[in-house]
Coordinates of C-alpha atoms in Angstrom, one line a residue:
X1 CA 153.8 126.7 79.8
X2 CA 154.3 127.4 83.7
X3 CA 152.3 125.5 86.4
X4 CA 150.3 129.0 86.8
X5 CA 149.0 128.6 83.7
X6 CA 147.6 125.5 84.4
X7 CA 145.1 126.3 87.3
X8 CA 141.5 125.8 86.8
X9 CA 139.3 128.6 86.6
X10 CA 138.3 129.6 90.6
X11 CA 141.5 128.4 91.5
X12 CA 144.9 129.7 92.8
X13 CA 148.1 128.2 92.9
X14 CA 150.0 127.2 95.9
X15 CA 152.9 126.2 95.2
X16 CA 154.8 122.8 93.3
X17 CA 156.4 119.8 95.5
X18 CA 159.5 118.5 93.8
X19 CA 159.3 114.7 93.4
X20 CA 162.0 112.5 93.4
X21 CA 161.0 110.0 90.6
X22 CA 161.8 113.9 88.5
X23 CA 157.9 114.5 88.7
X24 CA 156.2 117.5 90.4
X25 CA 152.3 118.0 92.6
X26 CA 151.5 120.8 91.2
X27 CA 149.1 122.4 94.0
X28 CA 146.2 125.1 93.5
X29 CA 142.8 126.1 95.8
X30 CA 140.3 127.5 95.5
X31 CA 139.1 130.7 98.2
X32 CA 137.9 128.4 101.3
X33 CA 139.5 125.3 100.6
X34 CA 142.0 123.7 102.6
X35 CA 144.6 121.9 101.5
X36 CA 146.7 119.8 104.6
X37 CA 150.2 118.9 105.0
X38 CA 150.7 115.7 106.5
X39 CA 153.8 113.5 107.8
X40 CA 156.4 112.1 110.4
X41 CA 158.8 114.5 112.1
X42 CA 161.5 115.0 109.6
X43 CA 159.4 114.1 106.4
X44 CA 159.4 118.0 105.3
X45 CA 156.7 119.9 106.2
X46 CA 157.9 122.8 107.5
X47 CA 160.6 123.1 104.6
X48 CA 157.6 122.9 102.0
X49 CA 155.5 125.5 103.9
X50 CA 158.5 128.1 103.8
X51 CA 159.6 127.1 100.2
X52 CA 155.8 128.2 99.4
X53 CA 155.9 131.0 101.7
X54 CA 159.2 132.2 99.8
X55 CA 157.3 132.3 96.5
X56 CA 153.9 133.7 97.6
X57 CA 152.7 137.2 96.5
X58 CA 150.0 137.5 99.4
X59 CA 150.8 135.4 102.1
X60 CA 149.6 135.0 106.1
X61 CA 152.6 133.0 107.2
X62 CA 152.1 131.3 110.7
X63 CA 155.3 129.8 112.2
X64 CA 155.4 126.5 114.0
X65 CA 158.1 127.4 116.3
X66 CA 157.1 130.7 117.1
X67 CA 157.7 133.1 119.5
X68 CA 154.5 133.8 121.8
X69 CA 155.9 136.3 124.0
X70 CA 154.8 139.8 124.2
X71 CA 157.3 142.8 125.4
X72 CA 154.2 144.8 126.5
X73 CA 150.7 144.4 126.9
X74 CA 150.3 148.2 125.3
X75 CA 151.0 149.8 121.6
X76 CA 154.5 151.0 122.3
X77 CA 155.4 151.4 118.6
X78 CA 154.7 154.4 115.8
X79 CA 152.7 153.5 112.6
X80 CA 156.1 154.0 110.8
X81 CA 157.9 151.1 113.0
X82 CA 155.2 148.8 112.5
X83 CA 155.3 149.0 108.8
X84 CA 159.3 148.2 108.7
X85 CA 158.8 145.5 110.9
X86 CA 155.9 143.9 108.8
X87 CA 157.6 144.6 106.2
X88 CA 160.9 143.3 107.2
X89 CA 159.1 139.9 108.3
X90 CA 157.6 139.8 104.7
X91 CA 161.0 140.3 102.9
X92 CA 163.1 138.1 105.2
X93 CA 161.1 135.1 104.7
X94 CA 162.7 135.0 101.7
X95 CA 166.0 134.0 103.6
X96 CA 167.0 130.1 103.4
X97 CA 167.8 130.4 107.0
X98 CA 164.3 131.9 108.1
X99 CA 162.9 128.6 109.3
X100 CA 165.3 127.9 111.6
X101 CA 166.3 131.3 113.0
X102 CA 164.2 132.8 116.2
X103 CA 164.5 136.3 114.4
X104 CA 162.4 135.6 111.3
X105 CA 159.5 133.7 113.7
X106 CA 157.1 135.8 115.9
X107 CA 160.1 138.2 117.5
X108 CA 159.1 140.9 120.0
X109 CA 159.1 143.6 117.2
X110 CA 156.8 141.2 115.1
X111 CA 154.5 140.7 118.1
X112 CA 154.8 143.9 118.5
X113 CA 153.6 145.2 115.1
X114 CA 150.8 143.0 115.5
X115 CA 149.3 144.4 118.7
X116 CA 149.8 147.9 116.9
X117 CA 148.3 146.6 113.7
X118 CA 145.0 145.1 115.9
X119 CA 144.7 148.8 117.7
X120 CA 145.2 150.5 114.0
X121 CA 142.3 148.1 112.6
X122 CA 139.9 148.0 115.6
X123 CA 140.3 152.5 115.5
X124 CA 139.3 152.8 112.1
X125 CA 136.3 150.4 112.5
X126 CA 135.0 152.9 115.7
X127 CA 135.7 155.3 113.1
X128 CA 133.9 154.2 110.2
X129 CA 131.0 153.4 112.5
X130 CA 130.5 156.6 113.9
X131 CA 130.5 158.4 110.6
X132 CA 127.8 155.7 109.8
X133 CA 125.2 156.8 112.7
X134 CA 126.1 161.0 111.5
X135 CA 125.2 159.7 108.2
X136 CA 121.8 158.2 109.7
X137 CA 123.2 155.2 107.7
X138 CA 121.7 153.1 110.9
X139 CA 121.0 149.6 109.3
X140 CA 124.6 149.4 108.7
X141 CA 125.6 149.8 112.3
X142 CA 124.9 146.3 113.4
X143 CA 126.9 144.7 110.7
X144 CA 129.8 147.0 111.5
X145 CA 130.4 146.5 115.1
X146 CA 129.8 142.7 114.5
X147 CA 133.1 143.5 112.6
X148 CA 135.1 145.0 115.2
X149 CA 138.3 143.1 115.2
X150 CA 138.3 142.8 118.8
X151 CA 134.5 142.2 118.3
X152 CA 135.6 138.9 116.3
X153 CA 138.4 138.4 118.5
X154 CA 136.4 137.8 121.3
X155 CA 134.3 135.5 119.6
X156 CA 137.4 133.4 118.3
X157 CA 138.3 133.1 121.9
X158 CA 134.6 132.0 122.7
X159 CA 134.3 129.9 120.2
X160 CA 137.4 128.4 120.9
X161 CA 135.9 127.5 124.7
X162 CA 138.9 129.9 126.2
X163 CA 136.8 131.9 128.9
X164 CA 138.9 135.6 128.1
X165 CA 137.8 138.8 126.5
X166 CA 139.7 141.3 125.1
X167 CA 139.6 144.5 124.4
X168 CA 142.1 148.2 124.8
X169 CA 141.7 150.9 127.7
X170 CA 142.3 154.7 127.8
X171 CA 145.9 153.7 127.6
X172 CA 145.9 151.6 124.0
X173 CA 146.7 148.7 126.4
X174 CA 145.3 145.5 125.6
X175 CA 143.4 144.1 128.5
X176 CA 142.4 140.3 129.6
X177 CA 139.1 139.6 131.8
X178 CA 138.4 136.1 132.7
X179 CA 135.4 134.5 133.7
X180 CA 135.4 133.8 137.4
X181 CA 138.1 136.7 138.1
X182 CA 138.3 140.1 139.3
X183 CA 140.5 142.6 137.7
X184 CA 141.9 142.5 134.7
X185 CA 145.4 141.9 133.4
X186 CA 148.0 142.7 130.1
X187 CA 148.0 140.2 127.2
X188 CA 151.5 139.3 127.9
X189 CA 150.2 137.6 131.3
X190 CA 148.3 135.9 129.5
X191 CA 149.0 131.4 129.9
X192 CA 151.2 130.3 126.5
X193 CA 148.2 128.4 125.0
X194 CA 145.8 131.8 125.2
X195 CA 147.9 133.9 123.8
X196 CA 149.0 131.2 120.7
X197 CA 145.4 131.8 120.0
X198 CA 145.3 135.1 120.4
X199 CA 148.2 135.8 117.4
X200 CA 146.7 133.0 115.7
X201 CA 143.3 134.5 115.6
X202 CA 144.3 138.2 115.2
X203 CA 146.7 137.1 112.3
X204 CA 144.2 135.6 110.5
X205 CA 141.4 138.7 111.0
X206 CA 144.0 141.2 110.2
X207 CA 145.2 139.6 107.2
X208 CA 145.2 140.5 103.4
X209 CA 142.2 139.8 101.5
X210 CA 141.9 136.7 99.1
X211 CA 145.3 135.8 100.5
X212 CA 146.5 132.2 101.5
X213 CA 147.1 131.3 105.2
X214 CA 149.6 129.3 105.7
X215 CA 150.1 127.6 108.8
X216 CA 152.6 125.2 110.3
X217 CA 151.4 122.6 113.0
X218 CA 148.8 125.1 114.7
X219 CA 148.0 122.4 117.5
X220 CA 151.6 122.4 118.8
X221 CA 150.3 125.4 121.2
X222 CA 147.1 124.2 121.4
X223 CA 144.9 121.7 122.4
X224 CA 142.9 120.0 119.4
X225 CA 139.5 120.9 121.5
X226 CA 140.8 124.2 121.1
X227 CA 142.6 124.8 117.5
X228 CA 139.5 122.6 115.8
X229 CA 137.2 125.0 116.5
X230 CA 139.4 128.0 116.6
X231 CA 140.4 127.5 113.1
X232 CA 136.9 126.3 111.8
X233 CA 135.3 130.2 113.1
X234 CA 138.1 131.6 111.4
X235 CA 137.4 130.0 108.2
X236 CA 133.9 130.9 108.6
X237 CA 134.8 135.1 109.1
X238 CA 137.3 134.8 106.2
X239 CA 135.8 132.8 103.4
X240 CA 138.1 134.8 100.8
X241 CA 140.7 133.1 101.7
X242 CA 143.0 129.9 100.9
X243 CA 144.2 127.9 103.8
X244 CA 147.2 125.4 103.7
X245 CA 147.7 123.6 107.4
X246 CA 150.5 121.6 108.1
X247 CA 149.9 119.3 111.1
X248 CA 149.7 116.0 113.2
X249 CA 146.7 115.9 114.0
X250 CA 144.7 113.0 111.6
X251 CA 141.3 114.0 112.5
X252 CA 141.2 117.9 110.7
X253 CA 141.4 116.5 107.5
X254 CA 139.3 113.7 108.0
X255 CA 136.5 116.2 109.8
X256 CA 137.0 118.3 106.6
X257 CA 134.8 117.2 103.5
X258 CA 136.0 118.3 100.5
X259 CA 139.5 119.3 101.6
X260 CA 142.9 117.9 99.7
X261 CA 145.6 116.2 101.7
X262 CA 149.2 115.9 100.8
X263 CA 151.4 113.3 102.7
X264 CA 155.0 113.8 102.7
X265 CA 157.2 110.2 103.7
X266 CA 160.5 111.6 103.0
X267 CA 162.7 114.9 102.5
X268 CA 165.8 115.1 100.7
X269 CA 167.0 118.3 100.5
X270 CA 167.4 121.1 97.4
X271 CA 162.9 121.2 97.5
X272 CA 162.5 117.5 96.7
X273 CA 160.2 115.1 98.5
X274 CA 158.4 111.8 98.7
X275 CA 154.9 112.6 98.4
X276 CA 151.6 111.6 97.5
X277 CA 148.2 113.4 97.1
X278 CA 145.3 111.8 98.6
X279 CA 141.9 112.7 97.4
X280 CA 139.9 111.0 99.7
X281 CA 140.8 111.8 103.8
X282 CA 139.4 109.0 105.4
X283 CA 141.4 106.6 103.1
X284 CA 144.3 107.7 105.2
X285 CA 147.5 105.2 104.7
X286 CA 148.1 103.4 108.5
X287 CA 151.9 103.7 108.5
X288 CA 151.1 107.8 108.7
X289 CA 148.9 107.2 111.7
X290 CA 151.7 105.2 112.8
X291 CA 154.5 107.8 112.0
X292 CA 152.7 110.9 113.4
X293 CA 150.6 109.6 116.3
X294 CA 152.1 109.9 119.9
X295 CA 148.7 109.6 121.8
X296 CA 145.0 107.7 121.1
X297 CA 142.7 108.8 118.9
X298 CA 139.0 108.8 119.5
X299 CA 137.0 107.0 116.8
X300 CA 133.1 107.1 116.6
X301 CA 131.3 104.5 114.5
X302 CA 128.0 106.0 113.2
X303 CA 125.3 104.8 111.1
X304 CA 124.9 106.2 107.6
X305 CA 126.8 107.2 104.8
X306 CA 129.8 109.9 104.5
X307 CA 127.0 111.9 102.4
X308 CA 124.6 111.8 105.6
X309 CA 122.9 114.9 106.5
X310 CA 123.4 113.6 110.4
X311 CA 127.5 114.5 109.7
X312 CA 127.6 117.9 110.6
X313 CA 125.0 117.1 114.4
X314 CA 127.6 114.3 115.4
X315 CA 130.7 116.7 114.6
X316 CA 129.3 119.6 116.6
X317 CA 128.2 117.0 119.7
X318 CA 131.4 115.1 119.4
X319 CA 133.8 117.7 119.1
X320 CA 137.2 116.4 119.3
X321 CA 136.2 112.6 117.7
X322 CA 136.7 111.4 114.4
X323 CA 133.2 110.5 113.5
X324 CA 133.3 107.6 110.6
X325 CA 129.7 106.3 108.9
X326 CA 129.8 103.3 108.3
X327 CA 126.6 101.6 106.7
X328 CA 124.4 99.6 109.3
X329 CA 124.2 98.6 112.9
X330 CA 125.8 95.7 112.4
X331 CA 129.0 97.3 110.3
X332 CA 128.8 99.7 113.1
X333 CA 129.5 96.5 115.2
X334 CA 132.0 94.9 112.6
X335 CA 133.9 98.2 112.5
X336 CA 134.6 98.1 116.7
X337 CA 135.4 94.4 116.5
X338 CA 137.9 94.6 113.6
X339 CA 139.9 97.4 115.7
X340 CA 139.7 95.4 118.6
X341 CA 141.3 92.6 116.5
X342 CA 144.6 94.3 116.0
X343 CA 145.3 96.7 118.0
X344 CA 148.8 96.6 117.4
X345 CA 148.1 98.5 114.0
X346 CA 146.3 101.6 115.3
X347 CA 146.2 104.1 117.6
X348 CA 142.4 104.7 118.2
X349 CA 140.1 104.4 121.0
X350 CA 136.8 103.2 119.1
X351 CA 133.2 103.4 119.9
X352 CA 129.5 103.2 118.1
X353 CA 126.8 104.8 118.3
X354 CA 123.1 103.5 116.7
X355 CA 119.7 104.9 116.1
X356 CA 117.2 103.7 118.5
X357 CA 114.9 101.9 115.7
X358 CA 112.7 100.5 118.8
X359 CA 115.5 97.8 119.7
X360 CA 115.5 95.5 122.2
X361 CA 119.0 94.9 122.5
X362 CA 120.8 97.9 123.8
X363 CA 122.6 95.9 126.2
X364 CA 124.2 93.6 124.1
X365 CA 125.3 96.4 122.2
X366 CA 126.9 98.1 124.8
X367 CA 128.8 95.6 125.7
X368 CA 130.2 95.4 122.1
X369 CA 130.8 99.1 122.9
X370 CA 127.7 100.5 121.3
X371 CA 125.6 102.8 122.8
X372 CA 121.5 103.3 121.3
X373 CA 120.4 106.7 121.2
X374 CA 117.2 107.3 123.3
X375 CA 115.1 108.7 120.0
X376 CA 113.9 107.0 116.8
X377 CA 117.2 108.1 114.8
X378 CA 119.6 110.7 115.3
X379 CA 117.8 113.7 113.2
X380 CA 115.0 113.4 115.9
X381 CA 117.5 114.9 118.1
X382 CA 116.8 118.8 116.4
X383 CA 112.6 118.1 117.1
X384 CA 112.9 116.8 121.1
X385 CA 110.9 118.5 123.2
X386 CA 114.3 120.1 125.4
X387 CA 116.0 120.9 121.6
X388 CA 112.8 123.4 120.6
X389 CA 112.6 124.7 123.9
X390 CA 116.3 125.8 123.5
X391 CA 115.7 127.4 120.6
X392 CA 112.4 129.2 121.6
X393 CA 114.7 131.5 123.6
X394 CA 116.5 133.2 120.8
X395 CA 113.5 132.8 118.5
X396 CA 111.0 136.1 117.7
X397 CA 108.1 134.2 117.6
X398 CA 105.5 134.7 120.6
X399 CA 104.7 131.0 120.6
X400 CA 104.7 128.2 123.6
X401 CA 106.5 124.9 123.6
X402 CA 103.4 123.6 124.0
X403 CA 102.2 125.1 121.2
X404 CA 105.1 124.0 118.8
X405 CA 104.1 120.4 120.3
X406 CA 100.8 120.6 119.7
X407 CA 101.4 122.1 115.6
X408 CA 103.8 118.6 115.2
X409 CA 101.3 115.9 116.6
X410 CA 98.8 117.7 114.1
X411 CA 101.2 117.6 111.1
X412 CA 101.4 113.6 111.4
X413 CA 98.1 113.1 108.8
X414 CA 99.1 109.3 107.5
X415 CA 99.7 106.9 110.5
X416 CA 99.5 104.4 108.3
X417 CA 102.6 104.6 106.1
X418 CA 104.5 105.5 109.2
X419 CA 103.1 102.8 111.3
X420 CA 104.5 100.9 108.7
X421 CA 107.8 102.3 108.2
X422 CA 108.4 101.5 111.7
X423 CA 107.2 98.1 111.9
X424 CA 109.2 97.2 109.2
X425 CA 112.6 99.0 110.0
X426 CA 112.2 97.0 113.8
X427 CA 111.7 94.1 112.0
X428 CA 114.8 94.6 109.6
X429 CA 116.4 95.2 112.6
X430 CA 115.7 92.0 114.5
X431 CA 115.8 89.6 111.4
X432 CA 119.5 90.9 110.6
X433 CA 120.4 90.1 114.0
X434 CA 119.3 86.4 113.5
X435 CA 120.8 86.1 110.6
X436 CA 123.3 83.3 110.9
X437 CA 126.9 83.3 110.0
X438 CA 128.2 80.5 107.4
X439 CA 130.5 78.7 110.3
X440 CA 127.2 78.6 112.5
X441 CA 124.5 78.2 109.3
X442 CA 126.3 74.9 108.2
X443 CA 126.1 73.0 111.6
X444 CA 122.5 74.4 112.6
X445 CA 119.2 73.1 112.4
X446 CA 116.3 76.1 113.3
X447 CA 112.7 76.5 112.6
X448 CA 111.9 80.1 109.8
X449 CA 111.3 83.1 111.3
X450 CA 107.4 83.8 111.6
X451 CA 106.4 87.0 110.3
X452 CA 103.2 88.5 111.3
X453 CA 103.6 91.8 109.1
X454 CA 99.8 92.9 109.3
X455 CA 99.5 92.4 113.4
X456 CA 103.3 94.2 113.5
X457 CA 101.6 97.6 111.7
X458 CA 98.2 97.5 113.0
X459 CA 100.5 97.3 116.4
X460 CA 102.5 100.2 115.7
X461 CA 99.5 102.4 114.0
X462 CA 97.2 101.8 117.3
X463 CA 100.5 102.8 119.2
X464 CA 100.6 106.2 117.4
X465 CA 96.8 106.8 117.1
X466 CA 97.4 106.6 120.9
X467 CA 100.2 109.1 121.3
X468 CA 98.6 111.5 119.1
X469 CA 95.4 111.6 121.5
X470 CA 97.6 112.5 124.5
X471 CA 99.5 114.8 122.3
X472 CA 102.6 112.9 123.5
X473 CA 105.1 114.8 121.0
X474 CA 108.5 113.0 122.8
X475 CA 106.8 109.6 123.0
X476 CA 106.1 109.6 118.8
X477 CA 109.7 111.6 118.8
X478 CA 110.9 108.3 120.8
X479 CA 109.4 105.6 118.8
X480 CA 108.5 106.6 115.0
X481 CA 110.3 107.8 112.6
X482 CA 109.3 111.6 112.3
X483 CA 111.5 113.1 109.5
X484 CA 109.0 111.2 107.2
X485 CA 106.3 113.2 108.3
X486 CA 105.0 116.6 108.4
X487 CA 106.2 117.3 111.7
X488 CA 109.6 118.7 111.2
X489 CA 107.8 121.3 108.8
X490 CA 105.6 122.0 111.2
X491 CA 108.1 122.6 113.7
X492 CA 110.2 124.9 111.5
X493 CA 107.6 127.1 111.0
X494 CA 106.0 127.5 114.4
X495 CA 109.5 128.9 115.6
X496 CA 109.7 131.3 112.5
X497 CA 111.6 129.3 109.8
X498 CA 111.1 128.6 106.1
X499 CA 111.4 125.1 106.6
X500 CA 112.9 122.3 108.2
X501 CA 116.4 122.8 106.6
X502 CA 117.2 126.0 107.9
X503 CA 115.8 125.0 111.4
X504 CA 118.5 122.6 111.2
X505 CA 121.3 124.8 110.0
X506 CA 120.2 127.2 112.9
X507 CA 120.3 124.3 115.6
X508 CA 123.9 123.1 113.9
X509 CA 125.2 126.9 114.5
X510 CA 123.5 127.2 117.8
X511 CA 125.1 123.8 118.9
X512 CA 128.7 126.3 118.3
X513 CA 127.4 129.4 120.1
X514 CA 125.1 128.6 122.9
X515 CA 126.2 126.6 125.8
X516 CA 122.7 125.3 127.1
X517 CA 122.1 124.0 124.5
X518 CA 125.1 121.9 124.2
X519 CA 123.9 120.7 127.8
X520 CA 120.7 119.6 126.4
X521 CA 122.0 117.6 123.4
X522 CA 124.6 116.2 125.4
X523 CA 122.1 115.2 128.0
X524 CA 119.9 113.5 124.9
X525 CA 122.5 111.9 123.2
X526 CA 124.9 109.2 125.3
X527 CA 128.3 109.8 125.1
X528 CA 130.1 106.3 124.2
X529 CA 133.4 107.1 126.2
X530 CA 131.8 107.6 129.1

């Protein structure tokens, strides 16, 4: 039986890594999963990637060592020169001595297929749109420019934080505009890092359907602000496909929930390695860091679990920082400390950050190197005041801020259980930190703590009653915990949502697209480095 044979149902096999021991990884995905390559210079990777690319059907091969130089800015080729020299690339991969010859990389003629096969694609999209509107067929239109392949180009480049657009003249010439610039300029003037992208990007939107990207080191062009987000929008436009990324950089995998990792320690020749499959990311092995880290890596301690909801709001405010959930406060705390301990074992640059929970020791914390967000827990962040204003701007409901407000305070029916949710997490909160440690518990002598439960929620519910008079939505935003309420509901409505959930995935996706309101959650929520 082959190892084809053997892949699940859904899935599609990669490729097999020869083990020394005589065993094999055999490797299969599924369409949108990711499988990375990880290891030391020297340990294999780009020997694997080409071995797979060899015996691929439907491959988008993306060198490491490529060539990022354009001849011309302009399609200088015929449609029949293009398709040799695509299909020259596909058949000479196949060559033992394609990964370390120039000619079987991005060469002029490759680059120069590419800018005619972009031209080709973006031509017959114009044309399939304007036989739309003759047809009258006009609900289709949007879709179909949204679909443009410069269209999406564009948007990688955006998305990417690269201020350039794109798109050809009267002269199929492929022109760059840059924010803050008159003119315009060729692609080939372009700065090494923007056009990476740029054949990164138009690789991936031109490519085969249902095929399997592979990619080798995609940062060593680009900046990790720049290729994490570049290749999350692609995988977002191109959910058919497969996507194996070789790389050094630790935190894509350990951002990615759900992907596979494979570490390579050591290449001997004839398609036989040292490896190991790792099935959970963050459980990455410290001599790897050690092997394939050059430079500091940012590390964010949160609160919560690595099932949390909150994931996916930290990763789009921390771009760029490996954000690990911990558990509590306190293991927050622990985490920083046991870094701190031995530093001569890691690479990272760590930080926490904590719900506010109504503490009264945010400057202890932050001189353990935590910082306290200024709400009641980090999903308040999607209901502040400055958040829903944001939003109001691209929603279709004719409503006020002040109205939204007003909907949320109304929502909050039962300030009793939340009066008492609060009081009690501030007091879990306080009795944790006076809880002793054994080395200080044996040789101390202190009176119980004194608990005044009822006085600590009647407190907290004549607090709220309060608020909710003066309609002071930020205030109960600030101090209670509102996700337990109606409010969020409420909220999700007024600006023209089903419900609270898809308000959220709309703020998460906003978060990628909009740039003010980046400036308002990053003006909400303290940034640790700082």
């Amino acid at each position: 039986m082959s190892d084809i044979d053997n892949v699940e149902i859904g899935q599609k096999f990669i490729g097999t890594i020869g083990l020394k021991d005589g065993g094999t990884l055999n490797i299969s995905l599924a369409k949108g999963e990711t499988l990375y390559v990880l290891g030391g210079n020297g340990s294999g990777k780009s020997s694997l990637l080409y071995h797979w690319a060899r015996n691929s059907s439907s491959t988008i091969f993306i060198a490491g060592n490529r060539e990022v130089v354009f001849h011309s800015s302009a399609v200088s080729i015929s449609a029949q020169d293009a398709r040799q020299r695509v299909d020259w690339a596909k058949n000479n991969i196949s060559n033992e001595q394609s990964r370390v010859e120039k000619a079987y990389h991005n060469s002029v003629d490759r680059l120069n297929a590419l800018l005619f096969s972009l031209k080709s694609a973006s031509d017959d999209t114009n044309r399939v749109y304007r036989q739309a509107h003759q047809d009258g067929r006009e609900s289709e239109l949007k879709k179909i420019a949204a679909n443009e392949p410069t269209v999406l180009l564009n948007e990688a480049l955006r998305r990417a934080s690269i201020p350039i657009k794109v798109d050809w003249d009267k002269n199929s010439t492929l022109v760059v505009r840059k924010d803050g610039y008159e003119g315009e300029y060729g692609v080939r003037e372009m700065s090494d890092g923007e056009r990476a992208a740029l054949i990164l990007a138009s690789e991936i939107i031109l490519g085969d359907k249902n095929a399997v990207v592979i990619a080798d080191e995609p940062e060593r062009h680009l900046h990790r602000s720049i290729s994490s987000p570049l290749m999350q929008y692609l995988r977002e436009i191109r959910p058919d496909l497969s996507w194996v990324v070789a790389t050094h950089d630790l935190s894509l995998p350990r951002d990615d929930v759900g992907a596979k990792v494979v570490i390579l320690y050591k290449y001997f020749g004839q398609h036989i390695w040292q490896a190991e499959l790792i099935v959970d990311p963050g459980a990455l092995p410290a001599s790897l860091s050690e092997a394939v880290y050059g430079a500091r890596e940012k590390v964010l301690f949160v609160e919560g679990t690595e099932a949390s909801r909150d994931r996916p709001l930290y990763q789009q405010i921390f771009s760029g920082i490996t954000i690990v959930p911990v558990g509590t406060c306190r293991d927050v705390c622990d985490a920083i400390a046991g870094l701190k301990v031995v530093p001569q074992l890691h690479h990272m640059e760590s930080r926490g950050l904590v719900d506010g929970d109504n503490r009264d020791d945010s400057a202890s914390l932050q001189e353990k190197g935590v910082s306290v967000l200024d709400v009641y827990a980090i999903e308040s962040v999607y209901y502040h005041p400055r958040v829903i204003a944001s939003m109001l701007k691209n929603s279709a409901e004719n409503v006020s801020l002040k109205e939204v407000e007003k909907s949320a305070v109304e929502a909050i029916k039962d300030t009793l259980h939340l009066a008492k949710m609060t009081a009690y997490r501030s007091y879990r909160e306080k009795h944790l930190r006076s809880l002793l440690d054994e080395a200080t518990f044996s040789s101390t002598v202190t009176d119980a703590l004194t608990i005044d439960g009822p006085n600590l929620v009647s407190m907290a519910r004549e607090k709220l009653e309060q608020l909710k008079a003066e309609g002071n939505w930020l205030e109960i935003a600030r101090c209670y915990k509102i996700k337990a309420t109606g409010a969020p509901q409420a909220i999700a409505r007024k600006l023209g949502f089903s419900g609270f959930e898809q308000y959220e995935r709309a703020v998460i996706k906003a978060l990628a697209n909009f740039q003010d309101l980046r400036t308002e959650v990053k003006s909400i929520v303290p940034d640790p480095f700082v």
